[in-house]
mmCIF file of C-alpha atoms in Angstrom:
data_model
loop_
_atom_site.group_PDB
_atom_site.id
_atom_site.type_symbol
_atom_site.label_atom_id
_atom_site.label_comp_id
_atom_site.label_asym_id
_atom_site.label_seq_id
_atom_site.Cartn_x
_atom_site.Cartn_y
_atom_site.Cartn_z
ATOM 1 C CA MET A 1 0.000 0.000 0.000
ATOM 2 C CA VAL A 2 1.362 3.416 -0.992
ATOM 3 C CA ASP A 3 2.205 5.754 1.882
ATOM 4 C CA LEU A 4 1.043 9.169 0.696
ATOM 5 C CA PHE A 5 2.866 10.936 3.517
ATOM 6 C CA GLN A 6 6.331 9.540 2.883
ATOM 7 C CA TYR A 7 9.379 11.557 1.899
ATOM 8 C CA GLY A 8 10.872 10.505 -1.421
ATOM 9 C CA PRO A 9 14.535 10.344 -2.430
ATOM 10 C CA LYS A 10 14.294 13.954 -3.623
ATOM 11 C CA ASP A 11 12.786 17.078 -2.094
ATOM 12 C CA ALA A 12 9.505 17.812 -3.919
ATOM 13 C CA THR A 13 9.254 21.471 -2.857
ATOM 14 C CA VAL A 14 9.916 22.896 -6.333
ATOM 15 C CA GLN A 15 7.359 20.598 -7.944
ATOM 16 C CA SER A 16 4.818 21.386 -5.223
ATOM 17 C CA LEU A 17 5.167 25.157 -5.503
ATOM 18 C CA THR A 18 5.146 24.964 -9.299
ATOM 19 C CA THR A 19 1.912 22.971 -9.197
ATOM 20 C CA LEU A 20 0.317 25.529 -6.894
ATOM 21 C CA GLY A 21 1.531 28.332 -9.157
ATOM 22 C CA VAL A 22 -0.052 26.734 -12.223
ATOM 23 C CA ILE A 23 -3.349 26.230 -10.370
ATOM 24 C CA ALA A 24 -3.250 29.849 -9.179
ATOM 25 C CA PHE A 25 -2.664 31.094 -12.736
ATOM 26 C CA LEU A 26 -5.474 28.998 -14.202
ATOM 27 C CA SER A 27 -7.948 29.929 -11.471
ATOM 28 C CA SER A 28 -7.074 33.622 -11.861
ATOM 29 C CA PHE A 29 -7.704 33.338 -15.601
ATOM 30 C CA LEU A 30 -11.076 31.705 -14.943
ATOM 31 C CA PHE A 31 -11.965 34.469 -12.469
ATOM 32 C CA PHE A 32 -12.028 36.998 -15.292
ATOM 33 C CA PHE A 33 -13.054 34.632 -18.090
ATOM 34 C CA LEU A 34 -16.205 33.655 -16.179
ATOM 35 C CA ASP A 35 -16.787 37.295 -15.193
ATOM 36 C CA LEU A 36 -16.998 36.442 -11.503
ATOM 37 C CA PRO A 37 -17.221 40.103 -10.375
ATOM 38 C CA SER A 38 -20.578 40.405 -12.158
ATOM 39 C CA LEU A 39 -21.809 37.083 -10.786
ATOM 40 C CA LEU A 40 -20.821 38.093 -7.250
ATOM 41 C CA LEU A 41 -22.646 41.398 -7.505
ATOM 42 C CA GLU A 42 -25.735 39.720 -8.919
ATOM 43 C CA SER A 43 -25.734 37.143 -6.129
ATOM 44 C CA SER A 44 -25.330 39.732 -3.356
ATOM 45 C CA ASP A 45 -28.915 40.939 -3.817
ATOM 46 C CA SER A 46 -30.170 37.546 -2.641
ATOM 47 C CA PHE A 47 -28.456 37.708 0.770
ATOM 48 C CA SER A 48 -31.619 38.916 2.457
ATOM 49 C CA SER A 49 -34.652 36.967 3.568
ATOM 50 C CA THR A 50 -37.993 36.988 1.808
ATOM 51 C CA TRP A 51 -39.890 35.125 4.510
ATOM 52 C CA ILE A 52 -38.816 36.573 7.875
ATOM 53 C CA PRO A 53 -38.385 40.197 9.005
ATOM 54 C CA SER A 54 -35.069 41.855 8.185
ATOM 55 C CA PHE A 55 -34.400 42.760 11.816
ATOM 56 C CA LEU A 56 -34.445 39.059 12.759
ATOM 57 C CA VAL A 57 -31.876 38.313 10.057
ATOM 58 C CA LEU A 58 -29.745 41.162 11.411
ATOM 59 C CA LEU A 59 -30.113 39.816 14.955
ATOM 60 C CA TRP A 60 -29.080 36.342 13.786
ATOM 61 C CA ARG A 61 -26.002 37.734 12.076
ATOM 62 C CA ILE A 62 -25.031 39.787 15.112
ATOM 63 C CA ILE A 63 -25.309 36.703 17.338
ATOM 64 C CA CYS A 64 -23.178 34.597 14.969
ATOM 65 C CA PHE A 65 -20.608 37.365 14.642
ATOM 66 C CA GLY A 66 -20.486 37.836 18.407
ATOM 67 C CA VAL A 67 -19.937 34.130 19.062
ATOM 68 C CA CYS A 68 -17.152 33.976 16.459
ATOM 69 C CA VAL A 69 -15.438 37.042 17.906
ATOM 70 C CA GLY A 70 -15.797 35.502 21.358
ATOM 71 C CA ALA A 71 -13.998 32.382 20.134
ATOM 72 C CA ILE A 72 -11.160 34.478 18.699
ATOM 73 C CA VAL A 73 -10.799 36.430 21.946
ATOM 74 C CA TYR A 74 -10.876 33.156 23.891
ATOM 75 C CA MET A 75 -8.011 31.804 21.777
ATOM 76 C CA PHE A 76 -5.894 34.885 22.444
ATOM 77 C CA ARG A 77 -6.608 34.809 26.173
ATOM 78 C CA MET A 78 -5.808 31.118 26.613
ATOM 79 C CA LYS A 79 -2.527 30.785 28.459
ATOM 80 C CA SER A 80 -1.536 27.590 26.684
ATOM 81 C CA GLY A 81 -2.378 25.596 23.606
ATOM 82 C CA GLN A 82 -1.620 22.068 22.510
ATOM 83 C CA MET A 83 -0.944 20.733 19.021
ATOM 84 C CA PHE A 84 0.818 17.707 17.610
ATOM 85 C CA VAL A 85 2.786 19.002 14.641
ATOM 86 C CA ILE A 86 5.466 17.926 12.161
ATOM 87 C CA MET A 87 8.740 19.770 12.689
ATOM 88 C CA HIS A 88 10.287 21.178 9.518
ATOM 89 C CA ALA A 89 13.876 20.442 10.556
ATOM 90 C CA THR A 90 13.496 16.890 11.874
ATOM 91 C CA LYS A 91 10.360 15.744 9.980
ATOM 92 C CA GLU A 92 9.151 14.223 13.240
ATOM 93 C CA GLU A 93 5.955 14.684 15.229
ATOM 94 C CA LYS A 94 6.205 16.896 18.287
ATOM 95 C CA LEU A 95 3.835 18.346 20.855
ATOM 96 C CA VAL A 96 3.942 22.154 20.877
ATOM 97 C CA HIS A 97 2.131 24.731 22.989
ATOM 98 C CA PRO A 98 1.287 27.736 20.792
ATOM 99 C CA LEU A 99 0.347 31.073 22.314
ATOM 100 C CA GLY A 100 -1.570 34.064 20.978
ATOM 101 C CA ILE A 101 -1.380 34.539 17.228
ATOM 102 C CA GLU A 102 0.391 31.175 16.867
ATOM 103 C CA LYS A 103 -2.974 29.486 17.419
ATOM 104 C CA PHE A 104 -4.191 30.868 14.103
ATOM 105 C CA VAL A 105 -1.976 28.740 11.877
ATOM 106 C CA THR A 106 -4.481 25.877 11.654
ATOM 107 C CA PHE A 107 -6.913 25.600 8.761
ATOM 108 C CA SER A 108 -9.797 25.427 11.227
ATOM 109 C CA SER A 109 -8.768 28.810 12.670
ATOM 110 C CA TRP A 110 -8.822 30.216 9.150
ATOM 111 C CA THR A 111 -12.350 28.827 8.882
ATOM 112 C CA LEU A 112 -13.263 30.760 12.021
ATOM 113 C CA ILE A 113 -11.750 33.960 10.611
ATOM 114 C CA LEU A 114 -13.660 33.506 7.348
ATOM 115 C CA ASN A 115 -16.928 33.033 9.247
ATOM 116 C CA THR A 116 -16.257 36.093 11.371
ATOM 117 C CA SER A 117 -15.450 38.142 8.273
ATOM 118 C CA TYR A 118 -18.573 36.988 6.464
ATOM 119 C CA PHE A 119 -20.941 37.814 9.302
ATOM 120 C CA PHE A 120 -19.298 41.222 9.729
ATOM 121 C CA LEU A 121 -19.896 41.992 6.051
ATOM 122 C CA ALA A 122 -23.410 40.545 6.238
ATOM 123 C CA ILE A 123 -24.211 42.816 9.199
ATOM 124 C CA MET A 124 -23.091 45.818 7.153
ATOM 125 C CA PHE A 125 -25.283 44.594 4.296
ATOM 126 C CA SER A 126 -28.301 44.278 6.605
ATOM 127 C CA LEU A 127 -27.736 47.698 8.152
ATOM 128 C CA SER A 128 -27.479 49.318 4.725
ATOM 129 C CA GLY A 129 -30.987 48.069 4.015
ATOM 130 C CA PHE A 130 -32.366 49.762 7.129
ATOM 131 C CA VAL A 131 -30.938 53.156 6.195
ATOM 132 C CA ASP A 132 -31.622 52.800 2.463
ATOM 133 C CA GLY A 133 -27.909 52.960 1.827
ATOM 134 C CA THR A 134 -25.805 51.205 -0.766
ATOM 135 C CA LEU A 135 -22.574 49.399 -0.105
ATOM 136 C CA PRO A 136 -19.711 49.656 -2.611
ATOM 137 C CA GLU A 137 -19.763 46.943 -5.246
ATOM 138 C CA TRP A 138 -16.401 45.596 -4.116
ATOM 139 C CA LEU A 139 -17.784 45.139 -0.605
ATOM 140 C CA LEU A 140 -20.868 43.323 -1.863
ATOM 141 C CA GLY A 141 -18.720 41.059 -4.009
ATOM 142 C CA SER A 142 -16.385 40.419 -1.091
ATOM 143 C CA MET A 143 -19.318 39.351 1.077
ATOM 144 C CA VAL A 144 -20.377 36.687 -1.414
ATOM 145 C CA GLY A 145 -16.813 35.537 -2.104
ATOM 146 C CA VAL A 146 -16.006 35.216 1.588
ATOM 147 C CA PHE A 147 -19.260 33.319 2.092
ATOM 148 C CA ALA A 148 -18.250 30.807 -0.592
ATOM 149 C CA MET A 149 -14.834 30.309 1.012
ATOM 150 C CA ALA A 150 -16.351 30.050 4.487
ATOM 151 C CA VAL A 151 -18.915 27.438 3.435
ATOM 152 C CA GLY A 152 -16.393 25.188 1.709
ATOM 153 C CA SER A 153 -13.895 25.536 4.550
ATOM 154 C CA ALA A 154 -16.437 24.976 7.321
ATOM 155 C CA PHE A 155 -17.902 21.815 5.825
ATOM 156 C CA LEU A 156 -14.451 20.431 5.054
ATOM 157 C CA THR A 157 -13.208 21.243 8.569
ATOM 158 C CA SER A 158 -16.186 19.638 10.294
ATOM 159 C CA THR A 159 -15.944 16.544 8.112
ATOM 160 C CA ILE A 160 -12.201 16.061 8.619
ATOM 161 C CA VAL A 161 -12.456 16.592 12.377
ATOM 162 C CA ARG A 162 -15.450 14.268 12.707
ATOM 163 C CA PHE A 163 -14.234 11.406 10.528
ATOM 164 C CA VAL A 164 -10.427 11.693 10.548
ATOM 165 C CA ILE A 165 -8.985 13.619 13.499
ATOM 166 C CA LEU A 166 -11.302 12.462 16.285
ATOM 167 C CA PRO A 167 -11.223 8.767 15.258
ATOM 168 C CA GLY A 168 -7.424 9.031 15.088
ATOM 169 C CA GLU A 169 -7.297 10.423 18.616
ATOM 170 C CA LEU A 170 -9.752 7.756 19.742
ATOM 171 C CA LYS A 171 -7.637 4.986 18.242
ATOM 172 C CA LYS A 172 -4.544 6.222 20.066
ATOM 173 C CA GLY A 173 -6.435 6.612 23.334
ATOM 174 C CA ARG A 174 -5.036 10.125 23.430
ATOM 175 C CA ASN A 175 -6.633 12.735 25.669
ATOM 176 C CA HIS A 176 -8.486 15.019 23.277
ATOM 177 C CA GLU A 177 -10.763 16.894 25.637
ATOM 178 C CA ARG A 178 -9.252 20.084 24.182
ATOM 179 C CA GLN A 179 -11.018 19.309 20.892
ATOM 180 C CA PHE A 180 -14.277 20.137 22.641
ATOM 181 C CA TRP A 181 -13.273 23.390 24.312
ATOM 182 C CA PHE A 182 -15.299 26.470 23.436
ATOM 183 C CA HIS A 183 -13.157 27.791 20.574
ATOM 184 C CA ASN A 184 -12.793 24.348 18.997
ATOM 185 C CA GLN A 185 -16.531 23.762 19.236
ATOM 186 C CA ILE A 186 -17.054 26.968 17.272
ATOM 187 C CA MET A 187 -14.414 26.139 14.632
ATOM 188 C CA HIS A 188 -15.296 22.472 14.236
ATOM 189 C CA ASN A 189 -19.070 22.545 14.686
ATOM 190 C CA PHE A 190 -20.768 25.904 14.863
ATOM 191 C CA CYS A 191 -19.130 27.519 11.841
ATOM 192 C CA ALA A 192 -20.951 25.013 9.640
ATOM 193 C CA ILE A 193 -24.129 25.302 11.725
ATOM 194 C CA PHE A 194 -24.147 29.101 11.509
ATOM 195 C CA LEU A 195 -23.677 29.075 7.741
ATOM 196 C CA VAL A 196 -26.439 26.530 7.207
ATOM 197 C CA GLY A 197 -28.674 28.722 9.363
ATOM 198 C CA GLU A 198 -27.778 31.629 7.093
ATOM 199 C CA ILE A 199 -28.667 29.602 4.007
ATOM 200 C CA LEU A 200 -32.002 28.496 5.447
ATOM 201 C CA LEU A 201 -32.898 32.044 6.465
ATOM 202 C CA CYS A 202 -31.884 33.825 3.270
ATOM 203 C CA GLN A 203 -31.732 31.122 0.598
ATOM 204 C CA PRO A 204 -29.031 33.041 -1.305
ATOM 205 C CA ASN A 205 -28.681 32.595 -5.039
ATOM 206 C CA LEU A 206 -25.325 30.847 -5.290
ATOM 207 C CA ALA A 207 -23.455 29.976 -8.473
ATOM 208 C CA PRO A 208 -21.321 26.905 -9.224
ATOM 209 C CA GLU A 209 -18.583 29.245 -10.470
ATOM 210 C CA PHE A 210 -18.008 30.341 -6.874
ATOM 211 C CA MET A 211 -16.185 27.046 -6.350
ATOM 212 C CA LEU A 212 -13.117 29.001 -7.483
ATOM 213 C CA PHE A 213 -13.065 30.672 -4.081
ATOM 214 C CA GLY A 214 -12.620 27.256 -2.495
ATOM 215 C CA ILE A 215 -9.575 26.779 -4.693
ATOM 216 C CA TYR A 216 -8.260 30.200 -3.663
ATOM 217 C CA ILE A 217 -8.454 29.594 0.079
ATOM 218 C CA GLY A 218 -6.889 26.150 -0.321
ATOM 219 C CA LEU A 219 -4.036 27.674 -2.327
ATOM 220 C CA PHE A 220 -3.539 30.500 0.164
ATOM 221 C CA TYR A 221 -3.235 28.061 3.045
ATOM 222 C CA ALA A 222 -0.895 25.703 1.193
ATOM 223 C CA LEU A 223 1.340 28.617 0.165
ATOM 224 C CA PHE A 224 1.295 29.979 3.725
ATOM 225 C CA ALA A 225 2.293 26.703 5.387
ATOM 226 C CA TYR A 226 5.743 26.339 3.815
ATOM 227 C CA PRO A 227 7.256 29.767 4.639
ATOM 228 C CA TYR A 228 5.701 29.576 8.107
ATOM 229 C CA ALA A 229 7.355 26.212 8.759
ATOM 230 C CA LYS A 230 10.701 27.184 7.265
ATOM 231 C CA TYR A 231 11.044 30.784 8.442
ATOM 232 C CA GLY A 232 8.448 31.179 11.193
ATOM 233 C CA GLY A 233 7.109 28.637 13.646
ATOM 234 C CA GLY A 234 9.272 25.787 12.421
ATOM 235 C CA TYR A 235 6.472 23.255 11.988
ATOM 236 C CA TYR A 236 3.581 22.066 9.838
ATOM 237 C CA VAL A 237 0.237 21.726 11.562
ATOM 238 C CA TYR A 238 -0.710 18.863 9.237
ATOM 239 C CA SER A 239 1.585 16.170 7.868
ATOM 240 C CA PHE A 240 0.175 16.392 4.335
ATOM 241 C CA ILE A 241 0.943 20.103 4.007
ATOM 242 C CA ASP A 242 4.733 19.638 3.846
ATOM 243 C CA PRO A 243 5.704 20.400 0.200
ATOM 244 C CA ARG A 244 8.772 18.160 0.496
ATOM 245 C CA LEU A 245 6.660 14.982 0.578
ATOM 246 C CA GLN A 246 6.946 12.703 -2.427
ATOM 247 C CA TYR A 247 3.272 13.161 -3.308
ATOM 248 C CA ALA A 248 2.973 16.729 -2.019
ATOM 249 C CA PRO A 249 1.961 18.244 -5.394
ATOM 250 C CA PHE A 250 -1.152 16.056 -5.349
ATOM 251 C CA LEU A 251 -1.829 16.487 -1.632
ATOM 252 C CA LEU A 252 -1.553 20.277 -1.668
ATOM 253 C CA SER A 253 -3.682 20.703 -4.769
ATOM 254 C CA GLY A 254 -6.099 18.214 -3.221
ATOM 255 C CA LEU A 255 -6.780 20.628 -0.359
ATOM 256 C CA ALA A 256 -7.975 23.279 -2.814
ATOM 257 C CA VAL A 257 -10.058 20.720 -4.693
ATOM 258 C CA LEU A 258 -11.688 19.474 -1.491
ATOM 259 C CA VAL A 259 -12.740 22.940 -0.330
ATOM 260 C CA SER A 260 -14.268 23.700 -3.727
ATOM 261 C CA THR A 261 -15.940 20.274 -3.811
ATOM 262 C CA PHE A 262 -17.655 20.884 -0.480
ATOM 263 C CA TYR A 263 -18.801 24.261 -1.764
ATOM 264 C CA LEU A 264 -20.306 22.549 -4.814
ATOM 265 C CA GLY A 265 -22.123 20.173 -2.490
ATOM 266 C CA VAL A 266 -23.606 23.116 -0.612
ATOM 267 C CA TRP A 267 -24.521 24.782 -3.904
ATOM 268 C CA LEU A 268 -26.376 21.657 -5.077
ATOM 269 C CA MET A 269 -28.243 21.533 -1.781
ATOM 270 C CA SER A 270 -29.140 25.225 -2.132
ATOM 271 C CA VAL A 271 -30.615 24.491 -5.572
ATOM 272 C CA LEU A 272 -32.726 21.742 -4.022
ATOM 273 C CA LEU A 273 -33.708 24.137 -1.242
ATOM 274 C CA SER A 274 -34.977 26.629 -3.824
ATOM 275 C CA LYS A 275 -37.091 23.888 -5.437
ATOM 276 C CA SER A 276 -38.417 22.352 -2.222
ATOM 277 C CA GLY A 277 -37.841 24.293 0.956
ATOM 278 C CA PHE A 278 -38.927 21.472 3.256
ATOM 279 C CA ILE A 279 -36.846 18.700 1.679
ATOM 280 C CA GLY A 280 -33.850 20.993 1.233
ATOM 281 C CA ALA A 281 -33.978 22.107 4.859
ATOM 282 C CA ILE A 282 -34.243 18.533 6.132
ATOM 283 C CA LEU A 283 -31.261 17.420 4.053
ATOM 284 C CA PHE A 284 -29.164 20.416 5.089
ATOM 285 C CA ILE A 285 -29.875 19.745 8.756
ATOM 286 C CA ALA A 286 -29.159 16.023 8.314
ATOM 287 C CA TRP A 287 -25.848 16.806 6.594
ATOM 288 C CA VAL A 288 -24.729 19.072 9.402
ATOM 289 C CA MET A 289 -25.791 16.591 12.076
ATOM 290 C CA LEU A 290 -23.683 13.966 10.319
ATOM 291 C CA ILE A 291 -20.445 15.989 10.410
ATOM 292 C CA VAL A 292 -20.541 17.597 13.856
ATOM 293 C CA GLN A 293 -19.593 16.053 17.194
ATOM 294 C CA PHE A 294 -19.885 17.809 20.537
ATOM 295 C CA ARG A 295 -18.210 15.424 22.960
ATOM 296 C CA SER A 296 -15.598 12.686 23.109
ATOM 297 C CA GLU A 297 -16.599 9.076 22.549
ATOM 298 C CA LEU A 298 -13.740 7.992 24.821
ATOM 299 C CA SER A 299 -14.460 7.720 28.527
ATOM 300 C CA PRO A 300 -12.127 9.789 30.765
ATOM 301 C CA GLU A 301 -10.728 6.703 32.509
ATOM 302 C CA ASP A 302 -9.679 5.211 29.143
ATOM 303 C CA GLU A 303 -7.813 8.284 27.945
ATOM 304 C CA ILE A 304 -4.035 8.580 28.042
ATOM 305 C CA ILE A 305 -3.164 11.865 29.690
ATOM 306 C CA THR A 306 -0.864 13.761 27.332
ATOM 307 C CA LEU A 307 1.304 16.389 28.961
#
């Protein structure tokens, strides 16, 4: 069986970065070829509800934004963190204790930032409707683009945590109570829940072309990880993100593809929601329930205490 996370006889960094560069060039070309700015602006008009009062939508967005900000503040105020990472120099796993801004190097923390950014922009959009104002086109487009990135990232994060990370911790008998602390609950569970709530309330008119934003956020993170590991923190949060791996070009591009794929899944569900509100809502709720987990399946007495 092929080990996807093995290091080959040669460093694959050049091939990995070249692959990401080609994907970035092609996706940038498609951004203008598909006239995404116009599609974003057209879609922005649908980010308001037609079936509940506008002030309730605004209240919902304020609550979601407040919870996300609370999670960010909580992460900064925590006196210690805990992550198992891959060291750039030794290529070995190590337990580190990040502090402050260092906690925001995980993809799930980027998901939290995207959610926070979206709800901030959505609040501005709601408020503009109350005062009969008009937001700049670039701001409206940004709101929709950030939403697309947030949706793809949130569903990918919840799925990976639920079906990969937590089972891995369970198999090792490793203490993973930290995975269910407040900020992790928001990143791993409530980001997806909040965005589904937004979709059910507003039923925005999404476009399949917005999958490009999933590719963008995947590329940004992959391109961020290498300089951070080599010149910054000295480690990779995830083993697959090391561009030196033999199959790194496929793994890194796979991250971008996965985010965009989850966005496409949400888009398909939104189309169904527009055709049948009841069935669409049930399936959205069922999907979210499938990928979230709020507590450990390992009893405290069976856990190995990791210091």
